[in-house]
Tab-separated table of C-alpha atoms in Angstrom:
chain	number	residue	atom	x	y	z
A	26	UNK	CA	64.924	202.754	70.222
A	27	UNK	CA	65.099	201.754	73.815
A	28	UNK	CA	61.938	200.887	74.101
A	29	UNK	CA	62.239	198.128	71.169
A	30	UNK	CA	65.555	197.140	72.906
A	31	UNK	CA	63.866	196.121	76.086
A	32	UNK	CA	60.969	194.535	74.527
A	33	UNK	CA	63.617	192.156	72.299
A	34	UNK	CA	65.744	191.298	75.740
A	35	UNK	CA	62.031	190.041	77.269
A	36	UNK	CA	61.266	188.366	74.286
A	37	UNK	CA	64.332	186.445	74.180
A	38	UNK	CA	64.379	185.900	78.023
A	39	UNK	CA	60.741	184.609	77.063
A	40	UNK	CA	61.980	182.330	74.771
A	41	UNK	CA	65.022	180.810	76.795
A	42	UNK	CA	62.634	179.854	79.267
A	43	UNK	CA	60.445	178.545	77.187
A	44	UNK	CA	62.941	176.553	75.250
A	45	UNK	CA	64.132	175.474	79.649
A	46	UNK	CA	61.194	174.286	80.327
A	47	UNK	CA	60.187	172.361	77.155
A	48	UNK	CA	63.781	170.535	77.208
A	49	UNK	CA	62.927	169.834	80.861
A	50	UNK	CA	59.032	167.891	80.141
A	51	UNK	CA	61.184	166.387	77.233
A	52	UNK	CA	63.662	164.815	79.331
A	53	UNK	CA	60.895	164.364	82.148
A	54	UNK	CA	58.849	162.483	79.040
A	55	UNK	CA	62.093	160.366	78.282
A	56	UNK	CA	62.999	158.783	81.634
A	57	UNK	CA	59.226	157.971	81.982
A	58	UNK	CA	58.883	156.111	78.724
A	59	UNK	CA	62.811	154.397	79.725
A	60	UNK	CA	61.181	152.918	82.580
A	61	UNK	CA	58.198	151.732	80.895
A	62	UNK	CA	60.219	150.463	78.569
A	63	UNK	CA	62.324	148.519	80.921
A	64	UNK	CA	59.705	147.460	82.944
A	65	UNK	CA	57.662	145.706	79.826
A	66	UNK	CA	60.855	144.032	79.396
A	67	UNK	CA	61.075	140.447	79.457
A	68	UNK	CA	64.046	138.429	79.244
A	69	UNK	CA	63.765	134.912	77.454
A	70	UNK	CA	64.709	131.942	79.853
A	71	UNK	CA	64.812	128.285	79.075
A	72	UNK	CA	62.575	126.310	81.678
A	73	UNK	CA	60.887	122.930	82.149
A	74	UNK	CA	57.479	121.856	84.129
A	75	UNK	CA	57.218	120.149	86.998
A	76	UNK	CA	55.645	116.623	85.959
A	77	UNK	CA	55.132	113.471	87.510
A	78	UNK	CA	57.389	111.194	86.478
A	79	UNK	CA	59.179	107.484	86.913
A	80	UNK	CA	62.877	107.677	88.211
A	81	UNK	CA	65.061	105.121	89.497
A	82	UNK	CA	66.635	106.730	92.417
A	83	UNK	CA	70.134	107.048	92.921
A	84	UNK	CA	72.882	108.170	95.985
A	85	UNK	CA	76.474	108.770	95.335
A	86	UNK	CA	79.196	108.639	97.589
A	87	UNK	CA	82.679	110.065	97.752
A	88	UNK	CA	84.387	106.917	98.690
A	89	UNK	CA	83.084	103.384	99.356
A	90	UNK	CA	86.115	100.899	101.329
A	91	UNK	CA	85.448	97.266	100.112
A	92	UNK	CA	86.105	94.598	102.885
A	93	UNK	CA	85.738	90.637	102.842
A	94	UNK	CA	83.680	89.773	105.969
A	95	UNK	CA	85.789	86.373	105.536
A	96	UNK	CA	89.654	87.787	105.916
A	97	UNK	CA	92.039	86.051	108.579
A	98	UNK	CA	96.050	86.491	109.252
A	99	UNK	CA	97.320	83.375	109.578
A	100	UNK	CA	99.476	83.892	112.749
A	101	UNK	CA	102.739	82.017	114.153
A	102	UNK	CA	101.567	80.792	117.839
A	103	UNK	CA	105.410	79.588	118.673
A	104	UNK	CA	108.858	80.781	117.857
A	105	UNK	CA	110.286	79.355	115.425
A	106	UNK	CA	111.991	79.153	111.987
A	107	UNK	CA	110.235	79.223	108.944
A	108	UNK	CA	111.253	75.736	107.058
A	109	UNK	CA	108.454	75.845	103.920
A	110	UNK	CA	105.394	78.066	102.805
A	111	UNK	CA	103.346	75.619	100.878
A	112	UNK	CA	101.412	78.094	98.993
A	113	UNK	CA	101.734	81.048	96.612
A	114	UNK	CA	100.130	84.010	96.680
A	115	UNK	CA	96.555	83.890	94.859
A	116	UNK	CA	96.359	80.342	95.524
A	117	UNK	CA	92.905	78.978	96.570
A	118	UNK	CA	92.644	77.024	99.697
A	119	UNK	CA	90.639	75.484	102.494
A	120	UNK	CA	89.821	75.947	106.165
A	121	UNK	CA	92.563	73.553	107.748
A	122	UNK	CA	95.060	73.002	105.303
A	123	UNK	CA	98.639	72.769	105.528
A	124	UNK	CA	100.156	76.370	104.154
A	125	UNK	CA	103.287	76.754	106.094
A	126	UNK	CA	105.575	74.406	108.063
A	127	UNK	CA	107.852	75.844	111.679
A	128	UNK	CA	110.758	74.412	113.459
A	129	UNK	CA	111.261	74.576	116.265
A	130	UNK	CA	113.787	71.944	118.231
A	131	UNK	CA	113.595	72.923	121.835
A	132	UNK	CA	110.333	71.364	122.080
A	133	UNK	CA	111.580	68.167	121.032
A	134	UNK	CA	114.010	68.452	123.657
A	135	UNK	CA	111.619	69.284	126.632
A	136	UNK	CA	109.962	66.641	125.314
A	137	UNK	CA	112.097	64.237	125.738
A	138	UNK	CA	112.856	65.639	128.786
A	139	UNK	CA	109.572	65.629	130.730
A	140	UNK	CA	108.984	61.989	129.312
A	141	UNK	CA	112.177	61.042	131.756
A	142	UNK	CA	110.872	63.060	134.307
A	143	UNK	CA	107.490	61.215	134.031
A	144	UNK	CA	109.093	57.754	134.060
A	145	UNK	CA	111.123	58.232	137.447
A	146	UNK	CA	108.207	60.304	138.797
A	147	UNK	CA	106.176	56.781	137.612
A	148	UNK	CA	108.113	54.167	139.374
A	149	UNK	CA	108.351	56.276	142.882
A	150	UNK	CA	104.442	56.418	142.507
A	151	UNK	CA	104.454	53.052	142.130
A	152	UNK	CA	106.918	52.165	144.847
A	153	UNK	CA	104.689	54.879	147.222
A	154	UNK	CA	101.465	52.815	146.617
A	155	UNK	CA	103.276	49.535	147.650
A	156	UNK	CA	104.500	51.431	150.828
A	157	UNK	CA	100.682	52.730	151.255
A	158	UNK	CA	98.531	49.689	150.298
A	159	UNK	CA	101.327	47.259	152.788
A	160	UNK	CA	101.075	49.981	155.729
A	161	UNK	CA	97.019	49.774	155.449
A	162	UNK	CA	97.202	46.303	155.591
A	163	UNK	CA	99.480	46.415	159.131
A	164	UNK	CA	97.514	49.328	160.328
A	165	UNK	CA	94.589	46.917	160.125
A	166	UNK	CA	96.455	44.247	162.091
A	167	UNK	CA	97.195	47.133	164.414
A	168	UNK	CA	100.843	46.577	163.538
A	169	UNK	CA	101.867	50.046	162.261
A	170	UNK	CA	101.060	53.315	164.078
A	171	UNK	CA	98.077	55.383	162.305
A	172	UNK	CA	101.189	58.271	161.979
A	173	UNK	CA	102.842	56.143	159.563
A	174	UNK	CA	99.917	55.173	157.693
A	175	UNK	CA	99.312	59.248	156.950
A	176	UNK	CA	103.027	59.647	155.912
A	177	UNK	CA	103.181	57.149	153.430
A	178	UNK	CA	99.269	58.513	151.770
A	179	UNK	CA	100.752	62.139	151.558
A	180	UNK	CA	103.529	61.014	149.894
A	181	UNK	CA	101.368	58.666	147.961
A	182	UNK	CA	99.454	61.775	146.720
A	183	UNK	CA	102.007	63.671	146.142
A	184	UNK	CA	103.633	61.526	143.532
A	185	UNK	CA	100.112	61.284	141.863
A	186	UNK	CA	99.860	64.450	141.895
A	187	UNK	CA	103.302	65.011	140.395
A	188	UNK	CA	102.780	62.769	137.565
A	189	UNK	CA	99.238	64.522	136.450
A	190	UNK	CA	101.267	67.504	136.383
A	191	UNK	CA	104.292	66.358	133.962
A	192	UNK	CA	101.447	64.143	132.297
A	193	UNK	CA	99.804	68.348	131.834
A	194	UNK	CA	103.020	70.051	131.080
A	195	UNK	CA	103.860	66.954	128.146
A	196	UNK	CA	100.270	67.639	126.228
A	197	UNK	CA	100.815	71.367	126.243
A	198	UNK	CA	104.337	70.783	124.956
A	199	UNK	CA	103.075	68.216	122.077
A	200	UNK	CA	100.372	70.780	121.716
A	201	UNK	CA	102.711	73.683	121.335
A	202	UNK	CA	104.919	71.490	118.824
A	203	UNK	CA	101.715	70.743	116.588
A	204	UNK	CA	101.757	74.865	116.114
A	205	UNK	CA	105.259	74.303	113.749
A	206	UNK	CA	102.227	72.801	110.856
A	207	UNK	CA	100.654	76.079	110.216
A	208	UNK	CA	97.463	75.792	108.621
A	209	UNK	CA	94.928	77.871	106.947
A	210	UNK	CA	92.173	79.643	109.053
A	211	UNK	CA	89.859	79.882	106.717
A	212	UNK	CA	88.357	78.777	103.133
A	213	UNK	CA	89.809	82.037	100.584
A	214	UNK	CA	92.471	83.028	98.341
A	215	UNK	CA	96.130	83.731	99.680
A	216	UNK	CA	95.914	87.704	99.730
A	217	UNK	CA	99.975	88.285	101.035
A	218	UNK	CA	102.496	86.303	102.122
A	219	UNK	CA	104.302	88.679	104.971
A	220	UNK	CA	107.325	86.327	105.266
A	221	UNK	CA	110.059	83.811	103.437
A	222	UNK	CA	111.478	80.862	103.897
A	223	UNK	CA	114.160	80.656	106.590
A	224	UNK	CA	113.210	83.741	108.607
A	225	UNK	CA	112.963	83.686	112.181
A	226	UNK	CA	109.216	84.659	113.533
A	227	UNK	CA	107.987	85.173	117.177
A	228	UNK	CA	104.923	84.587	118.282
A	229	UNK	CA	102.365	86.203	117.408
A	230	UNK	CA	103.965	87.176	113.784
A	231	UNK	CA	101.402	87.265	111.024
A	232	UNK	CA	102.888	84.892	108.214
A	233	UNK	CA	99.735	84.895	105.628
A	234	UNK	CA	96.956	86.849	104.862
A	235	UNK	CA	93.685	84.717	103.220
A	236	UNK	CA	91.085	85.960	102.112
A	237	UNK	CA	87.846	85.505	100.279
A	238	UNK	CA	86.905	87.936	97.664
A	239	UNK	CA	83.855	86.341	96.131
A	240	UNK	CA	81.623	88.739	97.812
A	241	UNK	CA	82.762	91.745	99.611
A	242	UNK	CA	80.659	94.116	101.646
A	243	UNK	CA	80.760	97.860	102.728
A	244	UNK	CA	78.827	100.169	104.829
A	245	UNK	CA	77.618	104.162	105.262
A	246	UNK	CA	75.737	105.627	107.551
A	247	UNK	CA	73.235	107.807	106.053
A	248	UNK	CA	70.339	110.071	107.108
A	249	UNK	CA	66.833	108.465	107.944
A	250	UNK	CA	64.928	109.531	104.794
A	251	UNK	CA	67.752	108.705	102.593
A	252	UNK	CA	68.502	105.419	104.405
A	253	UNK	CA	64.654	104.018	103.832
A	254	UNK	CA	65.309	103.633	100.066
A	255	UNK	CA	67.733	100.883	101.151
A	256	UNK	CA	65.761	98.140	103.027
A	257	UNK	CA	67.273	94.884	104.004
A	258	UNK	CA	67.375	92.707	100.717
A	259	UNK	CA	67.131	95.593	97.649
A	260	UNK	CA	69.323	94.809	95.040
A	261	UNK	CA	70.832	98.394	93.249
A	262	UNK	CA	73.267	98.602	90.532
A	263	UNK	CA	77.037	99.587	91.386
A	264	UNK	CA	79.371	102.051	89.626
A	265	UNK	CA	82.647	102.702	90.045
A	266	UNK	CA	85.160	105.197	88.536
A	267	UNK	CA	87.446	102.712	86.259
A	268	UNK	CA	90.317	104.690	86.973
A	269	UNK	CA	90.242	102.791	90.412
A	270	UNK	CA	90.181	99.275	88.890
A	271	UNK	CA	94.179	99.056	89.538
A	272	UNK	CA	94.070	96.074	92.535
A	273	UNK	CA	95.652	96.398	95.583
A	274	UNK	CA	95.931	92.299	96.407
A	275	UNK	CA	96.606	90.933	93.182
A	276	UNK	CA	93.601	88.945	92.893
A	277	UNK	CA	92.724	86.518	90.090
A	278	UNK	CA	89.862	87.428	87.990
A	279	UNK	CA	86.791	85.126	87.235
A	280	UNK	CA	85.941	83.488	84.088
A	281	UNK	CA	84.214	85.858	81.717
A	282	UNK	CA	84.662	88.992	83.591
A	283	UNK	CA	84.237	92.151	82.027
A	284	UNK	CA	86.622	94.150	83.177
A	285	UNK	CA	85.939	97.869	83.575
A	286	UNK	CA	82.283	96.905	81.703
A	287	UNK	CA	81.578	94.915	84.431
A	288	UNK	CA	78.292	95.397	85.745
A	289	UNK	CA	78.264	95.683	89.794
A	290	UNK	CA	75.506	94.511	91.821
A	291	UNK	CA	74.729	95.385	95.599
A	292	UNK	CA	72.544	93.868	97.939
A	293	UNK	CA	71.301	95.700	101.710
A	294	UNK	CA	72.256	93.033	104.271
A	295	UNK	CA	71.627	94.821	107.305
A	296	UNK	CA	70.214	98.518	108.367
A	297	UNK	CA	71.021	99.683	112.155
A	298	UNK	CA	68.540	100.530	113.831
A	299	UNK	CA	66.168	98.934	111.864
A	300	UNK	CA	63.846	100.801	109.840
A	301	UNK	CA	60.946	99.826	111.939
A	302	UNK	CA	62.148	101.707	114.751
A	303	UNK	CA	62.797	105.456	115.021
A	304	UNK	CA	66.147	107.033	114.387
A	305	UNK	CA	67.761	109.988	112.476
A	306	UNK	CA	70.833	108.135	111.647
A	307	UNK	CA	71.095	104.800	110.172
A	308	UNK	CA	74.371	102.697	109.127
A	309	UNK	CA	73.354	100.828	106.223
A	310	UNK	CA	75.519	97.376	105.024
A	311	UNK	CA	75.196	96.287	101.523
A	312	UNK	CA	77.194	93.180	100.065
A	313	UNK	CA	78.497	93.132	96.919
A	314	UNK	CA	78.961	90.040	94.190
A	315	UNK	CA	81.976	89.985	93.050
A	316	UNK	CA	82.693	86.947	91.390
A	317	UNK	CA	83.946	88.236	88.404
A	318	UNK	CA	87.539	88.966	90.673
A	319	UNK	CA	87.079	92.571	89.019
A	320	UNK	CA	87.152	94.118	92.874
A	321	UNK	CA	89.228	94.051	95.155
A	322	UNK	CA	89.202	94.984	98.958
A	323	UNK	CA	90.695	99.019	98.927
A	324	UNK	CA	88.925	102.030	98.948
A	325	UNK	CA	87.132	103.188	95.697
A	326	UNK	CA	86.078	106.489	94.739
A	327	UNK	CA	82.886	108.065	92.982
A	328	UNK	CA	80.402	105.351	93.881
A	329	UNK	CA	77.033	105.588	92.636
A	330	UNK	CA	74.409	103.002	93.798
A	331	UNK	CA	71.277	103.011	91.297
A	332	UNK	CA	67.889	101.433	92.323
A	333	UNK	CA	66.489	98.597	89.849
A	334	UNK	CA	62.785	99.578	90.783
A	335	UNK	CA	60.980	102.865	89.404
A	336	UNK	CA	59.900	105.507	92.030
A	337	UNK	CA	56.680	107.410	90.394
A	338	UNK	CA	56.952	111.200	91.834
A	339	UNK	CA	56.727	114.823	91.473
A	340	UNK	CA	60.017	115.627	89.804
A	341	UNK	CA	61.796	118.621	88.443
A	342	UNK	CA	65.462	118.812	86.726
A	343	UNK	CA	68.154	118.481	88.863
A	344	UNK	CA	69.303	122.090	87.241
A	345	UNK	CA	66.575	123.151	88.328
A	346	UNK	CA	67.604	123.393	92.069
A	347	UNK	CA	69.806	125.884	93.692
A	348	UNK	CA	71.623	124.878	97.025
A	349	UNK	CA	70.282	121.471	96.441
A	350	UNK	CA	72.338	119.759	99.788
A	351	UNK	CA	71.671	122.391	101.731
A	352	UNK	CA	69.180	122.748	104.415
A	353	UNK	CA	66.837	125.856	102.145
A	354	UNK	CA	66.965	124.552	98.367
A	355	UNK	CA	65.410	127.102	96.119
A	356	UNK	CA	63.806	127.151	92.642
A	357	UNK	CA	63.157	129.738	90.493
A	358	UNK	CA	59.612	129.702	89.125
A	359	UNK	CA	57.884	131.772	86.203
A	360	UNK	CA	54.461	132.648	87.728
A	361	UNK	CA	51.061	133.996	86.098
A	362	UNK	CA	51.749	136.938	85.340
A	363	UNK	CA	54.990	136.284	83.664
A	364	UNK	CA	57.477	137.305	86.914
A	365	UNK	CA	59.518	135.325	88.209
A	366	UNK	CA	59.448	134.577	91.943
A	367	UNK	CA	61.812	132.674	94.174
A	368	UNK	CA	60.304	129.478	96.080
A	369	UNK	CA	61.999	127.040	98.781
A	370	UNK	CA	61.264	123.776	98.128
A	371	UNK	CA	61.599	120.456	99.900
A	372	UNK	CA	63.421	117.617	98.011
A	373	UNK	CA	64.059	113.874	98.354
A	374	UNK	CA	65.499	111.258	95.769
A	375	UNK	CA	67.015	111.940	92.827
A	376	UNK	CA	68.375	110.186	88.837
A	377	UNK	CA	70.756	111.198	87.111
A	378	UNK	CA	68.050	113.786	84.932
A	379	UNK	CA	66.055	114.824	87.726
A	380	UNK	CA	65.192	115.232	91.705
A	381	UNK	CA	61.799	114.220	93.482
A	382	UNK	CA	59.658	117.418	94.999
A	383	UNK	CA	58.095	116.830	97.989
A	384	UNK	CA	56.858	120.555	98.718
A	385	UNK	CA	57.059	123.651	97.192
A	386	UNK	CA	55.974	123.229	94.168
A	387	UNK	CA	52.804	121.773	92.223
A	388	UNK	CA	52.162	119.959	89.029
A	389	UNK	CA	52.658	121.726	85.866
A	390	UNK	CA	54.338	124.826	87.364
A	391	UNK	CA	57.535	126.200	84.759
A	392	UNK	CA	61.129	126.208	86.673
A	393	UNK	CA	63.697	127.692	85.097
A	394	UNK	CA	67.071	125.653	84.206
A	395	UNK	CA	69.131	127.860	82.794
A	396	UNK	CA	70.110	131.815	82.463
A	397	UNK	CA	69.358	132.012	86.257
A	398	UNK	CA	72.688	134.429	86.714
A	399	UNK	CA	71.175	137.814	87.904
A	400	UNK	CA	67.458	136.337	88.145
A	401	UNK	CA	65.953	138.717	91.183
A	402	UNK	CA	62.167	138.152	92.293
A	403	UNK	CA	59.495	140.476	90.273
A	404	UNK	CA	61.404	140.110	86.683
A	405	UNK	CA	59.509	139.595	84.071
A	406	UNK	CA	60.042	136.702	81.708
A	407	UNK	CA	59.582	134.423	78.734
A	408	UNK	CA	60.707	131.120	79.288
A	409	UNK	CA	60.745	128.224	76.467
A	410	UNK	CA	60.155	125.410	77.910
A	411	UNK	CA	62.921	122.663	77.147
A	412	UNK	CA	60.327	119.810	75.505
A	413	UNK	CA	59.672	122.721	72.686
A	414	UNK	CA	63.338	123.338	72.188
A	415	UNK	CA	64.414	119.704	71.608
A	416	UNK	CA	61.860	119.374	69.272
């Protein structure tokens, strides 16, 4: 009886480790085939090749300031009391014309005043040049002393001398007394009018602001190989968020504006240092038509400047491209063997659609564009390419 005992406790011990070790190759088995299995994996990515294509490029900017190269205060030079401004503002006028009228009587006065002076200053000149024209005459007939002869020349001089000055101090006065016709500096419209009627201005006051708006201008300075798409007479095409189209002058618009449809056009006028000489930084100047009066000379925001001629290149989307300002943009591409890898790329100009590839990447090679959260280098993929899907 013990004997059977023993051999049923072995058997069973037998068969608990038996039973051990078969659930532990099992599990073994299991994690092994897991791990296949999630290695043959592939996730399914949406991607696009990277083709040669025609762009137009494009830059954006933050803000863009519009200024009128032709803008002038038109400034009191006297004191004086406003009597009449001639114009209202938004009127157009011309270099030299008659906009507001000063009074000032005090120079009237000293007028008057220095033309009495001059008169008795006149007649002693002329009574000293008898005395010094008769005393040459006796000096020659040795009857006057040569001492006499010198006194009445100094004081012959003198009086000359005196009347040049008044003669001086009368033109500045008529001079200064012209400044009460105030008259416009330049050909424009009349941006502001600073004062009224009746008020008392010093010199130096600004009275009214002209200004012409028919083509405005504005600069940026920009990095060399951004700054070369924008040589000195390229026309682009100009954008502008409408929201900004409020003015800040009052301006008239021009016949058969389109308001916020208008189209915008922008011409390079200058690039400094030019581009034929070297230099990281350039300051670019572009004009801009505006003769539809649809601008006005403030600060706009979310400025886009499109070129009108096609740039054939090596693109890719701009979705495409991680960290895209930054000094290491990076793509994620779908390699031979189906992994995908991370690769640094260099970039340049860009549409709206896509950005140009200057290194990094060659012809025909699948980016992806979208699902990249999580993406590590060494997963396997499938990517549909975006052509197929739009199809």
């Amino acid at each position: 009886m013990k004997k059977i005992l023993l051999i049923g406790l072995a058997f069973t011990m037998l068969l608990v480790v038996g039973l051990m070790a078969y659930g532990a190759y099992l599990n073994h088995f299991g994690e092994r085939e897991i791990m296949q299995r999630l290695a043959d994996r592939r996730i399914t990515l949406v991607g696009e090749r990277a083709e040669m294509r025609s762009i137009h490029p494009l830059i954006r900017f933050d803000t863009m300031t519009l200024s009128s190269a032709d803008m002038a205060d038109t400034v009191s030079l006297i004191d004086g009391r406003i009597a009449a401004i001639m114009v209202q503002r938004n009127d157009d006028v011309v270099q030299g014309q008659v906009i507001c009228q000063l009074v000032n009587a005090e120079y009237g006065l000293k007028i008057q005043e220095i033309d009495s002076n001059i008169m008795e200053a006149e007649a002693k000149l002329r009574q000293a040049k008898g005395d010094y024209e008769r005393y040459q005459r006796l000096w020659s007939q040795e009857a006057a002393s040569k001492e006499k002869l010198e006194e009445t020349q100094t004081t012959y001089q003198a009086l000359m001398t005196r009347v040049s000055a008044l003669e001086a101090q009368r033109e500045q006065l008529r001079l200064q007394e012209s400044y009460q016709t105030v008259t416009a500096p330049i050909t424009g419209k009349v941006l502001l009018i600073y004062q009224t009627a009746g008020a008392f201005v010093k010199a130096g006051t600004p009275l009214i602001l002209v200004g012409n708006n028919g083509m405005l201008q504005f600069s940026k300075t920009m990095q060399d190989d951004a700054a070369r798409w924008h040589a000195v007479g390229q026309r682009v095409g100009m954008s502008i968020r409408i929201e900004d189209f409020q003015k800040a002058y009052d301006t008239s618009y021009g016949e058969g504006n389109r308001g916020e449809k208008q189209d915008f056009t922008a011409t390079v006028v200058s690039v400094d240092p030019p581009l034929d000489r070297p230099a990281e930084m350039r300051r670019v100047v572009w004009s801009v038509d505006n003769s539809s009066g649809v601008l006005d000379m403030k600060t706009y925001r979310d400025v886009e400047l499109r070129s009108f001629e096609a740039y054939r290149c090596l693109t890719v989307p701009l979705a495409a491209v991680e960290n895209m300002t930054g000094e290491r943009p990076l793509v994620f591409v779908l390699d031979a063997a189906g992994e995908i890898q991370m690769r640094e790329v260099a970039v340049g100009v860009r549409d709206q659609d896509y950005i140009e590839i200057r290194s990094g990447l060659s012809e025909g090679e699948v980016v992806i564009t979208s699902g990249k959260e999580g993406l590590t280098p060494g997963m396997k993929a499938a990517v549909q390419l975006e052509d197929a899907r739009n199809e």
